[in-house]
Amino acid sequence: MSGRATPAAAGGNSAARQVIDILHEISTLLNTNLDRTTLSLCVSLIENGVNPEALAAVIKELRRESARLREDE
Amino acid sequence: MSTHRNERIDEGLSKLIEYILPELEDEDEDEALKENALELAQGMIDSHVAPGCSDDPAHIANIIRNKLIRDNRTSDRALRFANLYSRLLTLPLIKQKGAILHLLHELSDSDAERETISRASNGVQSTAIDSRAPSRADINPDTSRRPSKVTVESNDEFDAVAPPKPFLAADRGDGKNEMTKAALLANINQPTEPSEVALLKDLPFTLQGVSSKNLTFTNENTLKLPPNLPIPLISLLHTLAEPALLYRSLSAFVEESDSAEGKSGLVNQSLSAAIGNELKAYLSLVAGLEGEIRRASSVLNDDDEHGLAMRKAGVTLRRCVIWTREATMGLRLMSAIVEASKEKKGGQLISIIHAFSTSHGDPFVFNFAKRLLTSVTRPFYDLLRRWVYDGELTDPYLEFFVIEQSEEAIAEANNDRRGYASSVWQDKYKLDSDMIPTIMTPEFANKVFLIGKSLNFIRYGCDDSEWVEKYSKTASKELSHDDYASLEQNIDEAYKTTMERLMHLMNKKFNLFEHLCALKKFLLLGQGDFIALLMESLSSNLDRPANTLYRHNLTAQLEHAIRGSNAQYESQEVLRRLDARMLELSHGEIGWDVFTLEYKIDAPVDVVVTPYSSREYLKVFNFLWRIKRVEFALGSAWKKYMTGARGVLGSVADKVGNDWKVARCCIAEMIHFVAQLQYYILFQVIEPSWEKLIASINKPNSTLDDLIDAHKLYLTSITRKGLLGGAARSRQPETSFLAQLHEILKTMLSYKDAMDGLYSCSVAEFTRRQAASALIQARTAAGKWGVTEADSPYELAGQLKKHGGRPTLGDSDSDSDDSDDETDEQLPVIRARLKKLTADFQARTGVLLGDLASQSDMDMRFLGVMFSFNDFYIIKRGKGKTVVERRSAQTGKGDETPS
């Protein structure tokens, strides 16, 4: 997990961690069901200019797919 | 966007996919799946190239906070979020804070939503989107426009750029992402029977109020929807059914009023015509709609069961609702107007529509009603024009606010007012305030009413239709609702011209002013020399019983009086109208009671001097005539006694001198009374009122109505203040001023009669003495004793008194002898009568003065002061209580009084 958890820019690990902490807390408040890894991936994507709505749609779709795949199994 | 960025995105996406999707056992399959997913994810993200940089973090935070409050009903989570959010803001590391929050918000789902998801088979997508849209709209009305617009645009773009295709698994219908709402709707509501496409095809017919296969009108205002439709569709159809049903009822209304042509009013007809025009516009809209639907359905292919292609062409039921929205509003408004206008006509109808055009805040309604008003008011303005410029009322349906009274109504009105005889000016037309449309103010309507009335009056009352025609030709202008200011100006102009003309006619052609002057001169006794002469020449005639009077005598005397006085210089026009006549005779009356002067007034001056006021004039005249008569009688009596005092009376002063003294005092009192009364009426009442009347006649811009009012006021003030109107306000008719004055005047006349009796007594006494002294002289001349035993002791006593004896009035009465019976018995009777009448007069005057002192009117109180100048009557006035006591004693006495 730690390996994946550092995709953010080289702005100091502690600062990045703080950001992810806060965002994770918000996401739990909002019941987004995102774990820290996914969250940090999303943050980096968005920082790179991805449209949040599109990203949200992608994530939802992926989740649904995975749920289906798991059911199939 | 730089390639570097793209690479990083791709990298991130693949990591994400790897992380989320489970590992498949088959590596190839796994790889293919993930590659596929990556590709699609890229596609989706590319389609949203425009980064959401416009997302304001504060805005999205606000949305989230509200959502938290809404979902949890408590604020602790929202508080926590606010806390976290403020911490987040301080971190410099990430730039796209808003975007990240947006993402989190997108992915969030509340408990309630989760339940929905578990129930609904069709997944998270739609509910998530659905729940988002209203939340934005609801919570932030001021800022909601921007985000929702963005969404719509992006949706359209998405649809256009990347046509919906199955994501991952081609067999799943709901697999595509980010669809238009309509598509989602169609997906949720699996093929319906009948399909939306079929309904769309039927829609134009329905909108025209025609039944179609799927949508049938079961009766006048019911539209039957096919069963088994999903609820959203039904609600759409409900919305669409409204214009259809409204159209049906409105077209029924138009048809009905078309068939009833000639029965309903002109304004109603123009309303139905205007509505017909609006309906035509509506039909052309429906035709356009039909064209759209046709065009859309032509690209339709059979296998497209959801009508997606049609949707792409942009024609859906929902869109139809939008398209027909404005028209529906119009139809609704018209329907409301039609509902409200039942049983209404003319001005009231216009008022209803006008209310919509002024008091409604919606500019659409305002403009619509205004448009409608312009066409609806056309017949009304035609009427107005004819009325204002021709003075003609052509209103077969009684729609105008001026009503022509029928003969019966006029007669009825006259009966109601008892005595106010009909007048063309007052009664022919009436203003009906209910029918005044609200487009004009009451004052304005009144002006219009006056103009028309005046024109009509000029034409028919004054026989001057030539002028009216010329005027209507030159001045007539088109009146319409478009320009109220100029309308007002036109009306004002017409008002001015008409009024000027009418006043001109009244003054110049009909000599109204001259007539008023003549009335004052003759009937209100303004022309003193004429009245004096008339009275002098008539007095001998009038003293006789009424039934011996002949009219030709009276007119001859009148003629004589006119010739002999300054009245001869009056114009022939005026003199012609002056007439002397007798009132209806009743038994036992003398000429004085029935004689009256009359001044004949004919049309059109009788508009001002109405028959009612003529009668008032007569009343005033009769009262004044009576006073004059008393004055005349007292004056002539005074003259007689004064001459008598120097001759006849002086020689009998020893016997009746005291009586005469008292009587002269009393008659002087009476003369003073009458003089003051006359002065008061002529100079305190008539002249000031006349001044006022002249002032109001000469006022610029005065109208005939003003004139009538001024004259009425003039006459009322005369009748009221001249004590004649006192009856209306006093408690009992017998105690009214008029009655009191009549009594007092009567007393005066009786007193004068009694004095005449006294005078003839004195003359008889004088004659007897003359005879006696002649006898004595004759006897002396014959050488006999001047006085013999045979002479009456009375004579003797009289002679003794004359020759220095002290006059003792009482002692000779008892022993009077037969030959002197008449005189000697009469004298005490006359004395008693004089005494009684004096007391009577003084008592009555006292009562009158008491009443006058308590009057509210300044002038009347002043009359009282003049009567009892120097406080002559001070004892008799006293306080209210004593006055009342006096009066009751008085009435008791009055009953016994023979009069």
PDB file of C-alpha atoms in Angstrom, chain A residues 4 11 15-16 18-19 22-23 25-27 29-32 34-35 37-39 41-43 45-66 68-70 73, chain B residues 5 8-9 15-17 19-24 33 41 44-45 48 50-51 64 68 77 80-81 84 87-88 91 93-96 99-100 102-104 106-109 111 114 125 128 132 167-168 177:
ATOM      1  CA  ARG A   4       1.026   2.958  -4.167  1.00  0.00           C
ATOM      2  CA  GLY A  11       6.194  17.849  -2.231  1.00  0.00           C
ATOM      3  CA  ALA A  15       2.239  17.052   3.478  1.00  0.00           C
ATOM      4  CA  ALA A  16       0.830  14.593   0.954  1.00  0.00           C
ATOM      5  CA  GLN A  18      -1.977  15.181   5.433  1.00  0.00           C
ATOM      6  CA  VAL A  19      -3.910  15.955   2.273  1.00  0.00           C
ATOM      7  CA  ILE A  22      -8.254  15.078   5.235  1.00  0.00           C
ATOM      8  CA  LEU A  23      -9.716  13.983   1.953  1.00  0.00           C
ATOM      9  CA  GLU A  25     -12.065  11.803   6.209  1.00  0.00           C
ATOM     10  CA  ILE A  26     -14.295  13.833   3.935  1.00  0.00           C
ATOM     11  CA  SER A  27     -14.871  10.852   1.726  1.00  0.00           C
ATOM     12  CA  LEU A  29     -18.299  11.538   5.708  1.00  0.00           C
ATOM     13  CA  LEU A  30     -19.780  11.379   2.262  1.00  0.00           C
ATOM     14  CA  ASN A  31     -19.893   7.573   2.120  1.00  0.00           C
ATOM     15  CA  THR A  32     -17.879   7.431  -1.050  1.00  0.00           C
ATOM     16  CA  LEU A  34     -13.005   5.086  -1.455  1.00  0.00           C
ATOM     17  CA  ASP A  35      -9.944   3.765   0.251  1.00  0.00           C
ATOM     18  CA  THR A  37      -5.107   4.264  -2.369  1.00  0.00           C
ATOM     19  CA  THR A  38      -7.922   4.910  -4.771  1.00  0.00           C
ATOM     20  CA  LEU A  39      -8.299   8.352  -3.303  1.00  0.00           C
ATOM     21  CA  LEU A  41      -4.859   7.901  -7.398  1.00  0.00           C
ATOM     22  CA  CYS A  42      -7.892  10.036  -8.046  1.00  0.00           C
ATOM     23  CA  VAL A  43      -6.265  13.091  -6.550  1.00  0.00           C
ATOM     24  CA  LEU A  45      -5.521  12.246 -11.818  1.00  0.00           C
ATOM     25  CA  ILE A  46      -7.484  15.305 -11.036  1.00  0.00           C
ATOM     26  CA  GLU A  47      -4.391  17.317 -10.381  1.00  0.00           C
ATOM     27  CA  ASN A  48      -3.441  16.346 -13.888  1.00  0.00           C
ATOM     28  CA  GLY A  49      -6.561  17.927 -15.224  1.00  0.00           C
ATOM     29  CA  VAL A  50      -9.057  15.107 -15.456  1.00  0.00           C
ATOM     30  CA  ASN A  51     -12.652  16.140 -15.338  1.00  0.00           C
ATOM     31  CA  PRO A  52     -14.040  15.093 -11.952  1.00  0.00           C
ATOM     32  CA  GLU A  53     -17.391  14.141 -13.327  1.00  0.00           C
ATOM     33  CA  ALA A  54     -15.883  11.883 -15.937  1.00  0.00           C
ATOM     34  CA  LEU A  55     -13.600  10.367 -13.369  1.00  0.00           C
ATOM     35  CA  ALA A  56     -16.508   9.726 -11.086  1.00  0.00           C
ATOM     36  CA  ALA A  57     -18.329   8.008 -13.896  1.00  0.00           C
ATOM     37  CA  VAL A  58     -15.284   5.874 -14.654  1.00  0.00           C
ATOM     38  CA  ILE A  59     -14.944   4.823 -11.052  1.00  0.00           C
ATOM     39  CA  LYS A  60     -18.560   3.925 -10.765  1.00  0.00           C
ATOM     40  CA  GLU A  61     -18.391   1.931 -13.931  1.00  0.00           C
ATOM     41  CA  LEU A  62     -15.315   0.103 -12.785  1.00  0.00           C
ATOM     42  CA  ARG A  63     -16.948  -0.717  -9.498  1.00  0.00           C
ATOM     43  CA  ARG A  64     -19.962  -2.075 -11.212  1.00  0.00           C
ATOM     44  CA  GLU A  65     -17.812  -4.122 -13.524  1.00  0.00           C
ATOM     45  CA  SER A  66     -15.858  -5.548 -10.660  1.00  0.00           C
ATOM     46  CA  ARG A  68     -20.267  -8.212 -11.852  1.00  0.00           C
ATOM     47  CA  LEU A  69     -17.038 -10.021 -12.322  1.00  0.00           C
ATOM     48  CA  ARG A  70     -17.054 -11.079  -8.690  1.00  0.00           C
ATOM     49  CA  GLU A  73     -16.876 -15.917 -10.205  1.00  0.00           C
TER      50      GLU A  73
ATOM     51  CA  ARG B   5       0.050  14.930 -18.852  1.00  0.00           C
ATOM     52  CA  ARG B   8       0.409  10.446 -16.478  1.00  0.00           C
ATOM     53  CA  ILE B   9      -3.335  10.241 -16.788  1.00  0.00           C
ATOM     54  CA  LYS B  15      -3.424   1.852 -11.912  1.00  0.00           C
ATOM     55  CA  LEU B  16      -6.930   2.656 -10.908  1.00  0.00           C
ATOM     56  CA  ILE B  17      -8.364  -0.062 -13.137  1.00  0.00           C
ATOM     57  CA  TYR B  19      -6.728  -1.656  -8.342  1.00  0.00           C
ATOM     58  CA  ILE B  20     -10.451  -1.764  -8.637  1.00  0.00           C
ATOM     59  CA  LEU B  21     -11.102  -4.598 -11.033  1.00  0.00           C
ATOM     60  CA  PRO B  22     -10.438  -7.997  -9.602  1.00  0.00           C
ATOM     61  CA  GLU B  23      -7.679 -10.175 -11.047  1.00  0.00           C
ATOM     62  CA  LEU B  24      -9.037 -12.708 -13.442  1.00  0.00           C
ATOM     63  CA  LEU B  33     -10.601  -6.650 -20.165  1.00  0.00           C
ATOM     64  CA  ALA B  41     -12.110   5.214 -19.528  1.00  0.00           C
ATOM     65  CA  MET B  44     -14.885   9.037 -21.333  1.00  0.00           C
ATOM     66  CA  ILE B  45     -12.294  11.314 -19.888  1.00  0.00           C
ATOM     67  CA  HIS B  48     -14.790  15.751 -20.923  1.00  0.00           C
ATOM     68  CA  ALA B  50     -12.845  20.768 -20.657  1.00  0.00           C
ATOM     69  CA  PRO B  51     -11.499  20.561 -17.181  1.00  0.00           C
ATOM     70  CA  ILE B  64     -21.813  19.141   0.149  1.00  0.00           C
ATOM     71  CA  LEU B  68     -24.918  16.435   4.674  1.00  0.00           C
ATOM     72  CA  ARG B  77     -21.382  15.942  10.166  1.00  0.00           C
ATOM     73  CA  ARG B  80     -17.044  18.226  10.779  1.00  0.00           C
ATOM     74  CA  PHE B  81     -16.977  18.681   7.069  1.00  0.00           C
ATOM     75  CA  LEU B  84     -12.034  19.523   7.326  1.00  0.00           C
ATOM     76  CA  ARG B  87      -8.076  22.650   6.828  1.00  0.00           C
ATOM     77  CA  LEU B  88      -7.992  21.478   3.256  1.00  0.00           C
ATOM     78  CA  LEU B  91      -2.909  23.077   2.199  1.00  0.00           C
ATOM     79  CA  LEU B  93      -0.147  21.011  -2.152  1.00  0.00           C
ATOM     80  CA  ILE B  94      -3.174  20.457  -4.330  1.00  0.00           C
ATOM     81  CA  LYS B  95      -4.561  22.973  -6.702  1.00  0.00           C
ATOM     82  CA  GLN B  96      -7.790  21.433  -7.891  1.00  0.00           C
ATOM     83  CA  ALA B  99     -12.513  19.329  -8.540  1.00  0.00           C
ATOM     84  CA  ILE B 100     -11.541  16.829  -5.904  1.00  0.00           C
ATOM     85  CA  HIS B 102     -16.660  17.516  -6.788  1.00  0.00           C
ATOM     86  CA  LEU B 103     -15.394  14.004  -7.374  1.00  0.00           C
ATOM     87  CA  LEU B 104     -16.070  13.037  -3.796  1.00  0.00           C
ATOM     88  CA  GLU B 106     -20.183  12.606  -7.196  1.00  0.00           C
ATOM     89  CA  LEU B 107     -19.166   9.354  -5.593  1.00  0.00           C
ATOM     90  CA  SER B 108     -20.983   9.932  -2.378  1.00  0.00           C
ATOM     91  CA  ASP B 109     -24.201   8.176  -1.679  1.00  0.00           C
ATOM     92  CA  ASP B 111     -28.127   5.610   3.044  1.00  0.00           C
ATOM     93  CA  ARG B 114     -28.221   2.914  -1.201  1.00  0.00           C
ATOM     94  CA  GLN B 125     -26.195   5.947 -12.363  1.00  0.00           C
ATOM     95  CA  ALA B 128     -27.079   9.507  -8.533  1.00  0.00           C
ATOM     96  CA  ARG B 132     -27.784  15.599  -7.832  1.00  0.00           C
ATOM     97  CA  PHE B 167     -19.606  -0.303 -22.268  1.00  0.00           C
ATOM     98  CA  LEU B 168     -17.663  -3.530 -21.796  1.00  0.00           C
ATOM     99  CA  ASN B 177     -22.472   6.140 -19.214  1.00  0.00           C
TER     100      ASN B 177
END
